[in-house]
Amino acid sequence: MSEMKDKQKNDDTKTKLGDIYHYYVVLLHCLELQENETILVEKYGDISIQSEDDSKNIEVKRHQGEHTLNERHIDFWKTLNNWLSYAHNMIEFKTLILYTTSSFRENSRLREWNSLNAFQRLNVLYEIGREIKKKEGSFRPIFESIMNFDVEIILSIIEKIEVLTNQTDIVDIEKKILKNSFFKSVNKSDRRLFIETLMGNILLLPVSEPHKWEISCEYFDSLACEIRNRFSNNHGSLGLNLPHNIPQKPDNEGEYNNKKFVKEIRSINYDKKIPTAISNYWRTQQAIFHSSLDNPIFNIDLNDFQIDINDTLEEYKLAFLDEVDEEGADLQKRIKKSKKLYDMAMQMSAQDYRSVSPNRPYFQRGIIHKIVEERGFSWLLTT
């Protein structure tokens, strides 16, 4: 059969490459997730990152080869119009990012966008739109739509916008991901397959109930460590085991409100931490159950591990107690310090311990809550 040279009308390869690029950007941000952060895909835009300190909404634009954004390019203006149209959803985000492989022209008035304040940015938009040209394509309707919004709404949105141009394209972004320190424990020959397996699990997330494309830091850490273990030199060893497709939280979540570890968190007025604590405790209990089935010495190692963690917590607490006692702190100050003790404990690095391997952040935090539940440790810094 002779080679077919004409491109079929329904050949959508370039569009699919754009989708794959989008998913690579999702994976790149997954690798950068911090504790209690969650990525939402295709909910408020291409990518949204929920975070207490650094929430972001990201629109991803990819163009084949070198590409220049002129001042009226639809990528910029349509994205801005969409953000304005859903301004009520954009309130929660600290930053709105246009993430693009394109670059601005040297003389573009948008080139210095990131260094301008909101009023200067609005003036640049006015200047660009004020010029009437013979060929305006789809620009004029979008510009008029933008200018129909209340000025205060426009200012509140454009002050959040950051334009990240010249981003690495699909081949280079894969190389960037492969260089991440997370993959060092995997043989070079296995790293691409590892990423493909990781990506496949992420893409299949919306298939299962409740059909949400959400990736929490805790879930990603668990998933990535589980897959990495399959490719590591310890493949096949008996250790910490989390079954596939385990829910992030129990169906009877409300019943956990009477648990001691929940009451302890509530005693230091840190209720916002309770949902994550319940999730970590629940997932840890599931992991302990399944790991015990596969490994008869796991419970022995786990008991020693809990003793070590408990000793560390007691040392932390004694240091905080000495500090508040010296200050003669009242109850409010003690509660404030108790929150710092809690945060320090949750930020402890997850270290492997015999067959508690590979240890994972969610598991270590769950063990801490288990210690509070079963061994009498208390967060409140009282004498």
PDB file of C-alpha atoms in Angstrom, residues 119-294:
ATOM      1  CA  PHE A 119      -4.476  50.022  36.875  1.00  0.00           C
ATOM      2  CA  GLN A 120      -1.512  49.924  34.492  1.00  0.00           C
ATOM      3  CA  ARG A 121      -2.730  46.597  33.153  1.00  0.00           C
ATOM      4  CA  LEU A 122      -6.213  47.986  32.594  1.00  0.00           C
ATOM      5  CA  ASN A 123      -4.724  50.935  30.706  1.00  0.00           C
ATOM      6  CA  VAL A 124      -2.781  48.527  28.440  1.00  0.00           C
ATOM      7  CA  LEU A 125      -6.027  46.679  27.660  1.00  0.00           C
ATOM      8  CA  TYR A 126      -7.738  49.974  26.813  1.00  0.00           C
ATOM      9  CA  GLU A 127      -4.867  51.025  24.540  1.00  0.00           C
ATOM     10  CA  ILE A 128      -4.900  47.757  22.603  1.00  0.00           C
ATOM     11  CA  GLY A 129      -8.681  47.744  22.169  1.00  0.00           C
ATOM     12  CA  ARG A 130      -8.976  51.411  21.304  1.00  0.00           C
ATOM     13  CA  GLU A 131      -7.307  50.847  17.926  1.00  0.00           C
ATOM     14  CA  ILE A 132      -9.869  49.834  15.296  1.00  0.00           C
ATOM     15  CA  LYS A 133      -8.355  47.634  12.577  1.00  0.00           C
ATOM     16  CA  LYS A 134      -9.725  46.344   9.281  1.00  0.00           C
ATOM     17  CA  LYS A 135      -9.216  42.729  10.254  1.00  0.00           C
ATOM     18  CA  GLU A 136     -10.101  42.078  13.853  1.00  0.00           C
ATOM     19  CA  GLY A 137     -11.220  38.473  13.626  1.00  0.00           C
ATOM     20  CA  SER A 138     -12.740  37.363  16.911  1.00  0.00           C
ATOM     21  CA  PHE A 139     -10.921  40.033  18.939  1.00  0.00           C
ATOM     22  CA  ARG A 140     -13.536  42.819  18.897  1.00  0.00           C
ATOM     23  CA  PRO A 141     -16.475  40.780  20.334  1.00  0.00           C
ATOM     24  CA  ILE A 142     -14.243  39.398  23.102  1.00  0.00           C
ATOM     25  CA  PHE A 143     -12.833  42.854  23.904  1.00  0.00           C
ATOM     26  CA  GLU A 144     -16.323  44.368  24.105  1.00  0.00           C
ATOM     27  CA  SER A 145     -17.472  41.492  26.311  1.00  0.00           C
ATOM     28  CA  ILE A 146     -14.576  42.173  28.682  1.00  0.00           C
ATOM     29  CA  MET A 147     -15.263  45.897  28.806  1.00  0.00           C
ATOM     30  CA  ASN A 148     -18.921  45.277  29.655  1.00  0.00           C
ATOM     31  CA  PHE A 149     -17.877  43.979  33.073  1.00  0.00           C
ATOM     32  CA  ASP A 150     -17.810  46.325  36.029  1.00  0.00           C
ATOM     33  CA  VAL A 151     -14.421  48.039  36.317  1.00  0.00           C
ATOM     34  CA  GLU A 152     -13.985  46.859  39.899  1.00  0.00           C
ATOM     35  CA  ILE A 153     -14.485  43.246  38.790  1.00  0.00           C
ATOM     36  CA  ILE A 154     -11.992  43.687  35.945  1.00  0.00           C
ATOM     37  CA  LEU A 155      -9.409  45.143  38.326  1.00  0.00           C
ATOM     38  CA  SER A 156      -9.956  42.376  40.886  1.00  0.00           C
ATOM     39  CA  ILE A 157      -9.258  39.749  38.208  1.00  0.00           C
ATOM     40  CA  ILE A 158      -6.390  41.308  36.256  1.00  0.00           C
ATOM     41  CA  GLU A 159      -4.400  42.060  39.412  1.00  0.00           C
ATOM     42  CA  LYS A 160      -4.214  38.274  39.979  1.00  0.00           C
ATOM     43  CA  ILE A 161      -3.109  37.343  36.454  1.00  0.00           C
ATOM     44  CA  GLU A 162       0.400  36.085  35.797  1.00  0.00           C
ATOM     45  CA  VAL A 163       1.480  35.215  32.239  1.00  0.00           C
ATOM     46  CA  LEU A 164       4.125  32.481  32.047  1.00  0.00           C
ATOM     47  CA  THR A 165       5.458  32.403  28.485  1.00  0.00           C
ATOM     48  CA  ASN A 166       8.107  30.235  26.799  1.00  0.00           C
ATOM     49  CA  GLN A 167       7.184  27.133  28.795  1.00  0.00           C
ATOM     50  CA  THR A 168       8.855  23.883  27.755  1.00  0.00           C
ATOM     51  CA  ASP A 169       7.020  21.897  25.098  1.00  0.00           C
ATOM     52  CA  ILE A 170       5.895  18.287  25.317  1.00  0.00           C
ATOM     53  CA  VAL A 171       9.284  16.570  24.823  1.00  0.00           C
ATOM     54  CA  ASP A 172      11.129  18.904  27.183  1.00  0.00           C
ATOM     55  CA  ILE A 173       8.459  18.798  29.877  1.00  0.00           C
ATOM     56  CA  GLU A 174       8.781  15.004  29.925  1.00  0.00           C
ATOM     57  CA  LYS A 175      12.541  15.394  30.391  1.00  0.00           C
ATOM     58  CA  LYS A 176      11.920  17.895  33.179  1.00  0.00           C
ATOM     59  CA  ILE A 177       9.645  15.425  34.970  1.00  0.00           C
ATOM     60  CA  LEU A 178      12.173  12.602  34.550  1.00  0.00           C
ATOM     61  CA  LYS A 179      14.843  14.747  36.241  1.00  0.00           C
ATOM     62  CA  ASN A 180      12.699  15.202  39.360  1.00  0.00           C
ATOM     63  CA  SER A 181      14.470  13.832  42.442  1.00  0.00           C
ATOM     64  CA  PHE A 182      11.422  11.672  43.143  1.00  0.00           C
ATOM     65  CA  PHE A 183      12.481   9.276  40.374  1.00  0.00           C
ATOM     66  CA  LYS A 184      16.090   8.759  41.483  1.00  0.00           C
ATOM     67  CA  SER A 185      15.333   5.464  43.215  1.00  0.00           C
ATOM     68  CA  VAL A 186      13.931   4.019  39.969  1.00  0.00           C
ATOM     69  CA  ASN A 187      16.246   2.576  37.317  1.00  0.00           C
ATOM     70  CA  LYS A 188      16.639   4.937  34.366  1.00  0.00           C
ATOM     71  CA  SER A 189      15.346   2.277  31.991  1.00  0.00           C
ATOM     72  CA  ASP A 190      12.101   2.037  34.020  1.00  0.00           C
ATOM     73  CA  ARG A 191      11.426   5.736  34.580  1.00  0.00           C
ATOM     74  CA  ARG A 192       9.358   6.394  31.486  1.00  0.00           C
ATOM     75  CA  LEU A 193       7.161   3.339  32.151  1.00  0.00           C
ATOM     76  CA  PHE A 194       6.853   4.513  35.758  1.00  0.00           C
ATOM     77  CA  ILE A 195       5.584   7.922  34.577  1.00  0.00           C
ATOM     78  CA  GLU A 196       3.177   6.311  32.120  1.00  0.00           C
ATOM     79  CA  THR A 197       1.778   4.106  34.910  1.00  0.00           C
ATOM     80  CA  LEU A 198       1.464   7.104  37.217  1.00  0.00           C
ATOM     81  CA  MET A 199      -0.203   9.158  34.493  1.00  0.00           C
ATOM     82  CA  GLY A 200      -2.625   6.332  33.679  1.00  0.00           C
ATOM     83  CA  ASN A 201      -3.800   6.152  37.289  1.00  0.00           C
ATOM     84  CA  ILE A 202      -4.316   9.919  37.406  1.00  0.00           C
ATOM     85  CA  LEU A 203      -6.283   9.943  34.135  1.00  0.00           C
ATOM     86  CA  LEU A 204      -8.587   7.175  35.374  1.00  0.00           C
ATOM     87  CA  LEU A 205      -9.502   8.974  38.604  1.00  0.00           C
ATOM     88  CA  PRO A 206     -12.817  10.444  37.310  1.00  0.00           C
ATOM     89  CA  VAL A 207     -14.005   7.002  36.147  1.00  0.00           C
ATOM     90  CA  SER A 208     -14.761   5.812  39.669  1.00  0.00           C
ATOM     91  CA  GLU A 209     -17.305   7.222  42.103  1.00  0.00           C
ATOM     92  CA  PRO A 210     -17.759  10.068  42.902  1.00  0.00           C
ATOM     93  CA  HIS A 211     -16.413  10.947  39.399  1.00  0.00           C
ATOM     94  CA  LYS A 212     -14.270  13.830  40.625  1.00  0.00           C
ATOM     95  CA  TRP A 213     -10.917  14.668  39.100  1.00  0.00           C
ATOM     96  CA  GLU A 214      -9.234  15.678  42.343  1.00  0.00           C
ATOM     97  CA  ILE A 215      -5.678  14.840  43.388  1.00  0.00           C
ATOM     98  CA  SER A 216      -4.731  15.613  46.974  1.00  0.00           C
ATOM     99  CA  CYS A 217      -1.112  15.757  48.123  1.00  0.00           C
ATOM    100  CA  GLU A 218      -1.756  12.791  50.381  1.00  0.00           C
ATOM    101  CA  TYR A 219      -3.342  10.736  47.592  1.00  0.00           C
ATOM    102  CA  PHE A 220      -0.551  11.510  45.133  1.00  0.00           C
ATOM    103  CA  ASP A 221       2.179  10.703  47.658  1.00  0.00           C
ATOM    104  CA  SER A 222       0.501   7.384  48.377  1.00  0.00           C
ATOM    105  CA  LEU A 223      -0.060   6.515  44.720  1.00  0.00           C
ATOM    106  CA  ALA A 224       3.407   7.572  43.572  1.00  0.00           C
ATOM    107  CA  CYS A 225       5.200   5.723  46.376  1.00  0.00           C
ATOM    108  CA  GLU A 226       3.148   2.591  45.765  1.00  0.00           C
ATOM    109  CA  ILE A 227       3.968   2.581  42.047  1.00  0.00           C
ATOM    110  CA  ARG A 228       7.616   3.510  42.672  1.00  0.00           C
ATOM    111  CA  ASN A 229       7.957   0.516  44.959  1.00  0.00           C
ATOM    112  CA  ARG A 230       7.009  -1.771  42.080  1.00  0.00           C
ATOM    113  CA  PHE A 231       9.915  -0.411  40.049  1.00  0.00           C
ATOM    114  CA  SER A 232      12.473  -0.181  42.859  1.00  0.00           C
ATOM    115  CA  ASN A 233      15.108  -2.721  43.777  1.00  0.00           C
ATOM    116  CA  ASN A 234      12.891  -3.798  46.680  1.00  0.00           C
ATOM    117  CA  HIS A 235      10.170  -4.955  44.309  1.00  0.00           C
ATOM    118  CA  GLY A 236       8.446  -7.979  45.751  1.00  0.00           C
ATOM    119  CA  SER A 237       9.487  -7.322  49.360  1.00  0.00           C
ATOM    120  CA  LEU A 238       6.838  -7.474  52.033  1.00  0.00           C
ATOM    121  CA  GLY A 239       6.032  -4.145  53.603  1.00  0.00           C
ATOM    122  CA  LEU A 240       3.503  -1.392  53.830  1.00  0.00           C
ATOM    123  CA  ASN A 241       0.616  -2.200  51.520  1.00  0.00           C
ATOM    124  CA  LEU A 242      -2.304   0.024  50.561  1.00  0.00           C
ATOM    125  CA  PRO A 243      -4.971  -1.664  48.406  1.00  0.00           C
ATOM    126  CA  HIS A 244      -5.979  -0.087  45.099  1.00  0.00           C
ATOM    127  CA  ASN A 245      -8.949   2.290  44.837  1.00  0.00           C
ATOM    128  CA  ILE A 246      -9.275   2.789  48.587  1.00  0.00           C
ATOM    129  CA  PRO A 247     -11.575   5.759  49.349  1.00  0.00           C
ATOM    130  CA  GLN A 248      -9.961   8.889  50.737  1.00  0.00           C
ATOM    131  CA  LYS A 249     -12.274   8.795  53.749  1.00  0.00           C
ATOM    132  CA  PRO A 250     -14.665   6.335  55.436  1.00  0.00           C
ATOM    133  CA  ASP A 251     -18.350   6.233  54.547  1.00  0.00           C
ATOM    134  CA  ASN A 252     -19.230   6.751  58.208  1.00  0.00           C
ATOM    135  CA  GLU A 253     -16.972   9.790  58.652  1.00  0.00           C
ATOM    136  CA  GLY A 254     -19.330  11.350  61.215  1.00  0.00           C
ATOM    137  CA  GLU A 255     -18.802   8.461  63.620  1.00  0.00           C
ATOM    138  CA  TYR A 256     -15.149   9.444  63.973  1.00  0.00           C
ATOM    139  CA  ASN A 257     -16.114  12.701  65.716  1.00  0.00           C
ATOM    140  CA  ASN A 258     -16.235  10.793  69.021  1.00  0.00           C
ATOM    141  CA  LYS A 259     -12.724   9.410  68.601  1.00  0.00           C
ATOM    142  CA  LYS A 260     -10.141  10.638  71.092  1.00  0.00           C
ATOM    143  CA  PHE A 261      -7.762  11.871  68.376  1.00  0.00           C
ATOM    144  CA  VAL A 262     -10.539  14.075  66.956  1.00  0.00           C
ATOM    145  CA  LYS A 263     -11.474  15.439  70.376  1.00  0.00           C
ATOM    146  CA  GLU A 264      -7.812  16.251  71.002  1.00  0.00           C
ATOM    147  CA  ILE A 265      -7.634  18.315  67.811  1.00  0.00           C
ATOM    148  CA  ARG A 266     -10.849  20.056  68.760  1.00  0.00           C
ATOM    149  CA  SER A 267      -9.414  20.840  72.237  1.00  0.00           C
ATOM    150  CA  ILE A 268      -6.795  23.105  70.622  1.00  0.00           C
ATOM    151  CA  ASN A 269      -9.380  24.838  68.378  1.00  0.00           C
ATOM    152  CA  TYR A 270      -7.922  23.328  65.206  1.00  0.00           C
ATOM    153  CA  ASP A 271     -11.139  21.977  63.699  1.00  0.00           C
ATOM    154  CA  LYS A 272     -10.067  22.707  60.109  1.00  0.00           C
ATOM    155  CA  LYS A 273      -7.474  19.921  60.465  1.00  0.00           C
ATOM    156  CA  ILE A 274     -10.046  17.289  61.457  1.00  0.00           C
ATOM    157  CA  PRO A 275     -11.163  16.101  57.959  1.00  0.00           C
ATOM    158  CA  THR A 276      -7.561  15.423  56.885  1.00  0.00           C
ATOM    159  CA  ALA A 277      -6.823  13.752  60.227  1.00  0.00           C
ATOM    160  CA  ILE A 278      -9.804  11.399  59.842  1.00  0.00           C
ATOM    161  CA  SER A 279      -8.736  10.585  56.266  1.00  0.00           C
ATOM    162  CA  ASN A 280      -5.144   9.811  57.318  1.00  0.00           C
ATOM    163  CA  TYR A 281      -6.292   7.725  60.306  1.00  0.00           C
ATOM    164  CA  TRP A 282      -8.781   5.755  58.162  1.00  0.00           C
ATOM    165  CA  ARG A 283      -6.303   5.059  55.354  1.00  0.00           C
ATOM    166  CA  THR A 284      -3.625   4.053  57.862  1.00  0.00           C
ATOM    167  CA  GLN A 285      -5.972   1.554  59.518  1.00  0.00           C
ATOM    168  CA  GLN A 286      -6.699   0.053  56.092  1.00  0.00           C
ATOM    169  CA  ALA A 287      -2.989  -0.151  55.258  1.00  0.00           C
ATOM    170  CA  ILE A 288      -2.227  -1.828  58.601  1.00  0.00           C
ATOM    171  CA  PHE A 289      -4.920  -4.421  57.992  1.00  0.00           C
ATOM    172  CA  HIS A 290      -3.745  -5.339  54.493  1.00  0.00           C
ATOM    173  CA  SER A 291      -0.035  -5.205  55.381  1.00  0.00           C
ATOM    174  CA  SER A 292      -0.587  -7.544  58.334  1.00  0.00           C
ATOM    175  CA  LEU A 293      -2.188 -10.093  56.005  1.00  0.00           C
ATOM    176  CA  ASP A 294       0.904 -10.213  53.806  1.00  0.00           C
TER     177      ASP A 294
END
